[in-house]
XYZ file of C-alpha atoms in Angstrom:
25
model
C -0.079 -0.013 0.070
C 1.199 3.513 -0.778
C 0.687 6.569 1.379
C -2.336 8.658 0.077
C -1.261 11.786 -1.370
C -2.454 15.053 -0.936
C -5.797 15.365 -2.845
C -5.959 11.845 -3.466
C -9.672 10.315 -2.713
C -8.152 6.994 -1.852
C -6.749 5.513 1.287
C -3.514 4.605 -0.100
C -5.071 1.573 -2.140
C -3.880 1.355 -5.902
C -6.723 2.004 -7.997
C -7.438 0.386 -11.718
C -7.856 3.700 -13.062
C -4.533 5.146 -11.469
C -3.452 5.471 -7.952
C -1.724 8.675 -8.631
C -5.021 10.289 -10.260
C -7.372 11.990 -7.666
C -10.746 10.684 -7.742
C -12.935 13.639 -7.942
C -15.959 13.039 -9.814
């Protein structure tokens, strides 16, 4: 698991769409 980046909606879990991309709908 990676530390959640500032602005990242995830809790640090890698996401299929990209863990480095903020999940802001």
